[in-house]
Amino acid sequence: MSLIPPPGSIIAADWHRCADSKEYFSKILRKMRRKNFGLLESPVMPPHVAVDTVHYKIFISGKSGVGKTTLAARLAGLNIPNMHYETTGIETTVVYWPVKLRESGRVLFFRLQLWDCGENALRRFDHLLPSCKEQVDAVLFLFSFTDRMSFDDLSNQIAKWTGPSVGRVVKLVVGTKYPFVNVYTVMLPT
């Protein structure tokens, strides 16, 4: 039986501001911008620095036009598309982030694989949603503050991700396109 950690964060929240984090962040940044990693690429550390990588698959769900592709691009440090286009299939984006564990002082890389699939593609092709659900760790349910219908559709989005076939998945509701704040999040119970 695994032990439950005490309340509070198990990672050092402000470690990215410390001098000893610079070596790790230099492997994911180039000219103060994130490096773009493909599905098979990862940050290369010197041989004397052992860093384990923890993998997470995150699916971004929401109606067409709520900002799924923009959110993935923003989290990855990529250029944000200036025109809306419907994602024609599944687009994956890989984001690495180094963290330091509070108790042991060990450094890990989080590898976040963001899956973005267009709403019309999900409706048209039955095999896409099962692929997105396979081994998923978290789902971000997006709605736009400028589109009431996207908020009303949240219950339909969440219903696709309930039941025994999904397992334990972290579910978050994310509001986009708010004029003053970039993102609001609400954690849903598992």
PDB file of C-alpha atoms in Angstrom:
ATOM      1  CA  MET A   1       0.000   0.000   0.000  1.00  0.00           C
ATOM      2  CA  SER A   2       1.416   3.401  -0.960  1.00  0.00           C
ATOM      3  CA  LEU A   3       1.761   6.144   1.611  1.00  0.00           C
ATOM      4  CA  ILE A   4      -0.192   9.348   1.087  1.00  0.00           C
ATOM      5  CA  PRO A   5       2.084  12.412   1.198  1.00  0.00           C
ATOM      6  CA  PRO A   6       1.326  15.082   3.805  1.00  0.00           C
ATOM      7  CA  PRO A   7      -0.793  18.068   2.755  1.00  0.00           C
ATOM      8  CA  GLY A   8       0.969  20.666   0.645  1.00  0.00           C
ATOM      9  CA  SER A   9       3.073  20.482  -2.430  1.00  0.00           C
ATOM     10  CA  ILE A  10       5.647  17.746  -2.841  1.00  0.00           C
ATOM     11  CA  ILE A  11       7.653  19.942  -5.215  1.00  0.00           C
ATOM     12  CA  ALA A  12       9.565  23.117  -4.447  1.00  0.00           C
ATOM     13  CA  ALA A  13       7.335  25.768  -6.010  1.00  0.00           C
ATOM     14  CA  ASP A  14       9.955  28.531  -6.306  1.00  0.00           C
ATOM     15  CA  TRP A  15      12.879  26.314  -7.320  1.00  0.00           C
ATOM     16  CA  HIS A  16      12.883  27.729 -10.871  1.00  0.00           C
ATOM     17  CA  ARG A  17      14.123  31.032  -9.395  1.00  0.00           C
ATOM     18  CA  CYS A  18      17.160  29.413  -7.700  1.00  0.00           C
ATOM     19  CA  ALA A  19      20.631  29.382  -9.209  1.00  0.00           C
ATOM     20  CA  ASP A  20      20.884  25.575  -9.159  1.00  0.00           C
ATOM     21  CA  SER A  21      17.871  25.313 -11.521  1.00  0.00           C
ATOM     22  CA  LYS A  22      19.598  27.219 -14.341  1.00  0.00           C
ATOM     23  CA  GLU A  23      21.430  24.123 -15.655  1.00  0.00           C
ATOM     24  CA  TYR A  24      18.103  22.287 -16.060  1.00  0.00           C
ATOM     25  CA  PHE A  25      16.186  25.183 -17.567  1.00  0.00           C
ATOM     26  CA  SER A  26      18.988  25.846 -20.046  1.00  0.00           C
ATOM     27  CA  LYS A  27      18.170  22.439 -21.587  1.00  0.00           C
ATOM     28  CA  ILE A  28      14.554  23.399 -22.357  1.00  0.00           C
ATOM     29  CA  LEU A  29      15.108  27.080 -23.274  1.00  0.00           C
ATOM     30  CA  ARG A  30      16.884  28.758 -26.164  1.00  0.00           C
ATOM     31  CA  LYS A  31      17.195  32.569 -26.163  1.00  0.00           C
ATOM     32  CA  MET A  32      14.627  32.778 -23.311  1.00  0.00           C
ATOM     33  CA  ARG A  33      12.054  30.814 -25.378  1.00  0.00           C
ATOM     34  CA  ARG A  34      11.106  27.166 -25.048  1.00  0.00           C
ATOM     35  CA  LYS A  35      12.742  24.647 -27.340  1.00  0.00           C
ATOM     36  CA  ASN A  36      10.285  22.740 -29.500  1.00  0.00           C
ATOM     37  CA  PHE A  37      10.561  19.016 -28.731  1.00  0.00           C
ATOM     38  CA  GLY A  38       9.136  16.320 -30.999  1.00  0.00           C
ATOM     39  CA  LEU A  39       7.547  13.088 -29.793  1.00  0.00           C
ATOM     40  CA  LEU A  40      10.879  11.239 -29.708  1.00  0.00           C
ATOM     41  CA  GLU A  41      13.088  14.092 -28.448  1.00  0.00           C
ATOM     42  CA  SER A  42      13.982  15.056 -24.899  1.00  0.00           C
ATOM     43  CA  PRO A  43      16.323  17.490 -23.121  1.00  0.00           C
ATOM     44  CA  VAL A  44      19.915  16.248 -23.121  1.00  0.00           C
ATOM     45  CA  MET A  45      21.658  16.475 -19.772  1.00  0.00           C
ATOM     46  CA  PRO A  46      25.381  15.928 -19.099  1.00  0.00           C
ATOM     47  CA  PRO A  47      26.313  12.335 -18.142  1.00  0.00           C
ATOM     48  CA  HIS A  48      27.056  13.233 -14.507  1.00  0.00           C
ATOM     49  CA  VAL A  49      23.518  14.631 -14.005  1.00  0.00           C
ATOM     50  CA  ALA A  50      20.917  11.894 -13.641  1.00  0.00           C
ATOM     51  CA  VAL A  51      17.369  13.136 -14.227  1.00  0.00           C
ATOM     52  CA  ASP A  52      14.312  10.898 -14.339  1.00  0.00           C
ATOM     53  CA  THR A  53      11.379  11.838 -16.554  1.00  0.00           C
ATOM     54  CA  VAL A  54       7.744  11.482 -15.495  1.00  0.00           C
ATOM     55  CA  HIS A  55       5.345  11.215 -18.451  1.00  0.00           C
ATOM     56  CA  TYR A  56       1.811  12.626 -18.510  1.00  0.00           C
ATOM     57  CA  LYS A  57      -0.705  12.489 -21.358  1.00  0.00           C
ATOM     58  CA  ILE A  58      -3.160  15.403 -21.234  1.00  0.00           C
ATOM     59  CA  PHE A  59      -6.171  15.665 -23.543  1.00  0.00           C
ATOM     60  CA  ILE A  60      -7.603  19.118 -24.291  1.00  0.00           C
ATOM     61  CA  SER A  61     -11.373  18.962 -24.829  1.00  0.00           C
ATOM     62  CA  GLY A  62     -13.840  21.633 -25.908  1.00  0.00           C
ATOM     63  CA  LYS A  63     -16.043  23.014 -28.648  1.00  0.00           C
ATOM     64  CA  SER A  64     -14.568  24.377 -31.841  1.00  0.00           C
ATOM     65  CA  GLY A  65     -13.036  27.828 -31.415  1.00  0.00           C
ATOM     66  CA  VAL A  66     -12.613  27.846 -27.607  1.00  0.00           C
ATOM     67  CA  GLY A  67      -8.810  27.994 -27.820  1.00  0.00           C
ATOM     68  CA  LYS A  68      -7.562  24.403 -27.489  1.00  0.00           C
ATOM     69  CA  THR A  69      -4.742  24.862 -30.010  1.00  0.00           C
ATOM     70  CA  THR A  70      -3.879  28.281 -28.585  1.00  0.00           C
ATOM     71  CA  LEU A  71      -3.638  26.881 -25.057  1.00  0.00           C
ATOM     72  CA  ALA A  72      -1.334  24.063 -26.217  1.00  0.00           C
ATOM     73  CA  ALA A  73       0.846  26.568 -28.097  1.00  0.00           C
ATOM     74  CA  ARG A  74       0.970  28.921 -25.108  1.00  0.00           C
ATOM     75  CA  LEU A  75       1.988  26.127 -22.701  1.00  0.00           C
ATOM     76  CA  ALA A  76       4.686  24.981 -25.137  1.00  0.00           C
ATOM     77  CA  GLY A  77       6.001  28.500 -25.727  1.00  0.00           C
ATOM     78  CA  LEU A  78       5.192  28.299 -29.434  1.00  0.00           C
ATOM     79  CA  ASN A  79       3.779  31.043 -31.626  1.00  0.00           C
ATOM     80  CA  ILE A  80       0.061  31.447 -31.089  1.00  0.00           C
ATOM     81  CA  PRO A  81      -1.963  31.087 -34.305  1.00  0.00           C
ATOM     82  CA  ASN A  82      -3.347  34.466 -35.379  1.00  0.00           C
ATOM     83  CA  MET A  83      -6.258  32.928 -37.317  1.00  0.00           C
ATOM     84  CA  HIS A  84      -8.700  30.274 -36.156  1.00  0.00           C
ATOM     85  CA  TYR A  85      -8.639  26.993 -38.024  1.00  0.00           C
ATOM     86  CA  GLU A  86     -10.311  23.738 -37.111  1.00  0.00           C
ATOM     87  CA  THR A  87      -7.808  21.081 -36.061  1.00  0.00           C
ATOM     88  CA  THR A  88      -8.246  18.384 -38.709  1.00  0.00           C
ATOM     89  CA  GLY A  89      -7.110  15.406 -36.652  1.00  0.00           C
ATOM     90  CA  ILE A  90      -5.006  14.936 -33.542  1.00  0.00           C
ATOM     91  CA  GLU A  91      -2.148  17.355 -32.892  1.00  0.00           C
ATOM     92  CA  THR A  92       0.312  16.534 -30.124  1.00  0.00           C
ATOM     93  CA  THR A  93       2.603  18.990 -28.391  1.00  0.00           C
ATOM     94  CA  VAL A  94       5.355  17.988 -25.984  1.00  0.00           C
ATOM     95  CA  VAL A  95       6.287  20.253 -23.056  1.00  0.00           C
ATOM     96  CA  TYR A  96       9.129  19.569 -20.602  1.00  0.00           C
ATOM     97  CA  TRP A  97       9.358  21.199 -17.185  1.00  0.00           C
ATOM     98  CA  PRO A  98      12.007  20.469 -14.525  1.00  0.00           C
ATOM     99  CA  VAL A  99      10.915  20.260 -10.880  1.00  0.00           C
ATOM    100  CA  LYS A 100      12.704  19.618  -7.614  1.00  0.00           C
ATOM    101  CA  LEU A 101      11.153  17.337  -5.009  1.00  0.00           C
ATOM    102  CA  ARG A 102      10.910  19.069  -1.659  1.00  0.00           C
ATOM    103  CA  GLU A 103      11.904  16.200   0.676  1.00  0.00           C
ATOM    104  CA  SER A 104      14.595  14.346  -1.277  1.00  0.00           C
ATOM    105  CA  GLY A 105      15.970  17.261  -3.314  1.00  0.00           C
ATOM    106  CA  ARG A 106      15.840  15.071  -6.428  1.00  0.00           C
ATOM    107  CA  VAL A 107      15.202  16.783  -9.785  1.00  0.00           C
ATOM    108  CA  LEU A 108      12.683  15.366 -12.270  1.00  0.00           C
ATOM    109  CA  PHE A 109      11.530  16.391 -15.728  1.00  0.00           C
ATOM    110  CA  PHE A 110       7.771  16.423 -16.244  1.00  0.00           C
ATOM    111  CA  ARG A 111       7.000  15.476 -19.837  1.00  0.00           C
ATOM    112  CA  LEU A 112       3.546  16.758 -20.690  1.00  0.00           C
ATOM    113  CA  GLN A 113       2.182  15.400 -23.950  1.00  0.00           C
ATOM    114  CA  LEU A 114      -0.775  17.622 -24.883  1.00  0.00           C
ATOM    115  CA  TRP A 115      -3.354  16.082 -27.216  1.00  0.00           C
ATOM    116  CA  ASP A 116      -5.562  18.483 -29.180  1.00  0.00           C
ATOM    117  CA  CYS A 117      -8.304  17.118 -31.430  1.00  0.00           C
ATOM    118  CA  GLY A 118     -10.857  19.063 -33.439  1.00  0.00           C
ATOM    119  CA  GLU A 119     -14.494  18.702 -32.435  1.00  0.00           C
ATOM    120  CA  ASN A 120     -15.632  17.912 -35.981  1.00  0.00           C
ATOM    121  CA  ALA A 121     -12.912  15.288 -36.391  1.00  0.00           C
ATOM    122  CA  LEU A 122     -14.032  13.594 -33.151  1.00  0.00           C
ATOM    123  CA  ARG A 123     -17.611  13.451 -34.432  1.00  0.00           C
ATOM    124  CA  ARG A 124     -16.659  12.255 -37.904  1.00  0.00           C
ATOM    125  CA  PHE A 125     -14.109   9.572 -36.976  1.00  0.00           C
ATOM    126  CA  ASP A 126     -15.092   7.118 -34.246  1.00  0.00           C
ATOM    127  CA  HIS A 127     -11.546   5.888 -33.643  1.00  0.00           C
ATOM    128  CA  LEU A 128     -10.116   9.255 -32.524  1.00  0.00           C
ATOM    129  CA  LEU A 129     -11.745   9.541 -29.078  1.00  0.00           C
ATOM    130  CA  PRO A 130     -10.650   6.032 -27.969  1.00  0.00           C
ATOM    131  CA  SER A 131      -7.098   6.945 -29.049  1.00  0.00           C
ATOM    132  CA  CYS A 132      -7.285  10.119 -26.982  1.00  0.00           C
ATOM    133  CA  LYS A 133      -8.630   8.214 -23.948  1.00  0.00           C
ATOM    134  CA  GLU A 134      -5.948   5.526 -24.113  1.00  0.00           C
ATOM    135  CA  GLN A 135      -3.550   5.924 -21.151  1.00  0.00           C
ATOM    136  CA  VAL A 136      -4.668   9.524 -20.521  1.00  0.00           C
ATOM    137  CA  ASP A 137      -3.705  11.075 -17.182  1.00  0.00           C
ATOM    138  CA  ALA A 138      -5.679  14.333 -17.308  1.00  0.00           C
ATOM    139  CA  VAL A 139      -8.354  16.125 -19.327  1.00  0.00           C
ATOM    140  CA  LEU A 140      -8.667  19.889 -19.661  1.00  0.00           C
ATOM    141  CA  PHE A 141     -12.271  20.889 -20.422  1.00  0.00           C
ATOM    142  CA  LEU A 142     -12.136  24.276 -22.127  1.00  0.00           C
ATOM    143  CA  PHE A 143     -14.858  26.865 -22.470  1.00  0.00           C
ATOM    144  CA  SER A 144     -14.657  30.424 -23.744  1.00  0.00           C
ATOM    145  CA  PHE A 145     -15.895  33.384 -21.724  1.00  0.00           C
ATOM    146  CA  THR A 146     -16.964  34.899 -25.055  1.00  0.00           C
ATOM    147  CA  ASP A 147     -19.072  31.868 -26.095  1.00  0.00           C
ATOM    148  CA  ARG A 148     -21.945  30.905 -23.770  1.00  0.00           C
ATOM    149  CA  MET A 149     -22.642  27.741 -25.815  1.00  0.00           C
ATOM    150  CA  SER A 150     -19.162  26.402 -24.982  1.00  0.00           C
ATOM    151  CA  PHE A 151     -19.952  26.753 -21.272  1.00  0.00           C
ATOM    152  CA  ASP A 152     -23.342  25.073 -21.700  1.00  0.00           C
ATOM    153  CA  ASP A 153     -21.612  22.194 -23.544  1.00  0.00           C
ATOM    154  CA  LEU A 154     -19.293  21.410 -20.592  1.00  0.00           C
ATOM    155  CA  SER A 155     -21.674  18.780 -19.210  1.00  0.00           C
ATOM    156  CA  ASN A 156     -21.607  16.948 -22.572  1.00  0.00           C
ATOM    157  CA  GLN A 157     -17.816  17.134 -22.681  1.00  0.00           C
ATOM    158  CA  ILE A 158     -17.471  15.809 -19.130  1.00  0.00           C
ATOM    159  CA  ALA A 159     -20.003  13.017 -19.761  1.00  0.00           C
ATOM    160  CA  LYS A 160     -17.686  11.557 -22.421  1.00  0.00           C
ATOM    161  CA  TRP A 161     -15.023  11.153 -19.727  1.00  0.00           C
ATOM    162  CA  THR A 162     -16.985   9.419 -16.979  1.00  0.00           C
ATOM    163  CA  GLY A 163     -17.551   5.753 -16.359  1.00  0.00           C
ATOM    164  CA  PRO A 164     -15.457   2.672 -15.651  1.00  0.00           C
ATOM    165  CA  SER A 165     -13.731   2.669 -19.055  1.00  0.00           C
ATOM    166  CA  VAL A 166     -11.914   5.932 -18.302  1.00  0.00           C
ATOM    167  CA  GLY A 167     -10.401   5.071 -14.920  1.00  0.00           C
ATOM    168  CA  ARG A 168      -8.863   7.675 -12.633  1.00  0.00           C
ATOM    169  CA  VAL A 169      -8.305  10.788 -14.697  1.00  0.00           C
ATOM    170  CA  VAL A 170      -7.647  14.298 -13.367  1.00  0.00           C
ATOM    171  CA  LYS A 171     -10.324  16.621 -14.746  1.00  0.00           C
ATOM    172  CA  LEU A 172      -9.916  20.407 -14.921  1.00  0.00           C
ATOM    173  CA  VAL A 173     -12.248  23.056 -16.311  1.00  0.00           C
ATOM    174  CA  VAL A 174     -10.373  25.917 -17.981  1.00  0.00           C
ATOM    175  CA  GLY A 175     -11.936  29.204 -19.044  1.00  0.00           C
ATOM    176  CA  THR A 176     -10.282  30.998 -21.978  1.00  0.00           C
ATOM    177  CA  LYS A 177     -10.620  34.332 -23.770  1.00  0.00           C
ATOM    178  CA  TYR A 178     -11.319  36.336 -20.641  1.00  0.00           C
ATOM    179  CA  PRO A 179     -10.378  39.961 -21.353  1.00  0.00           C
ATOM    180  CA  PHE A 180      -8.291  40.554 -18.219  1.00  0.00           C
ATOM    181  CA  VAL A 181      -6.926  37.177 -17.166  1.00  0.00           C
ATOM    182  CA  ASN A 182      -5.397  34.483 -19.371  1.00  0.00           C
ATOM    183  CA  VAL A 183      -6.785  31.304 -17.764  1.00  0.00           C
ATOM    184  CA  TYR A 184      -9.173  30.261 -14.974  1.00  0.00           C
ATOM    185  CA  THR A 185      -9.120  26.686 -13.739  1.00  0.00           C
ATOM    186  CA  VAL A 186     -11.425  24.631 -11.565  1.00  0.00           C
ATOM    187  CA  MET A 187     -10.486  21.160 -10.329  1.00  0.00           C
ATOM    188  CA  LEU A 188     -13.243  18.549 -10.645  1.00  0.00           C
ATOM    189  CA  PRO A 189     -13.449  15.683  -8.148  1.00  0.00           C
ATOM    190  CA  THR A 190     -12.214  12.328  -9.419  1.00  0.00           C
TER     191      THR A 190
END
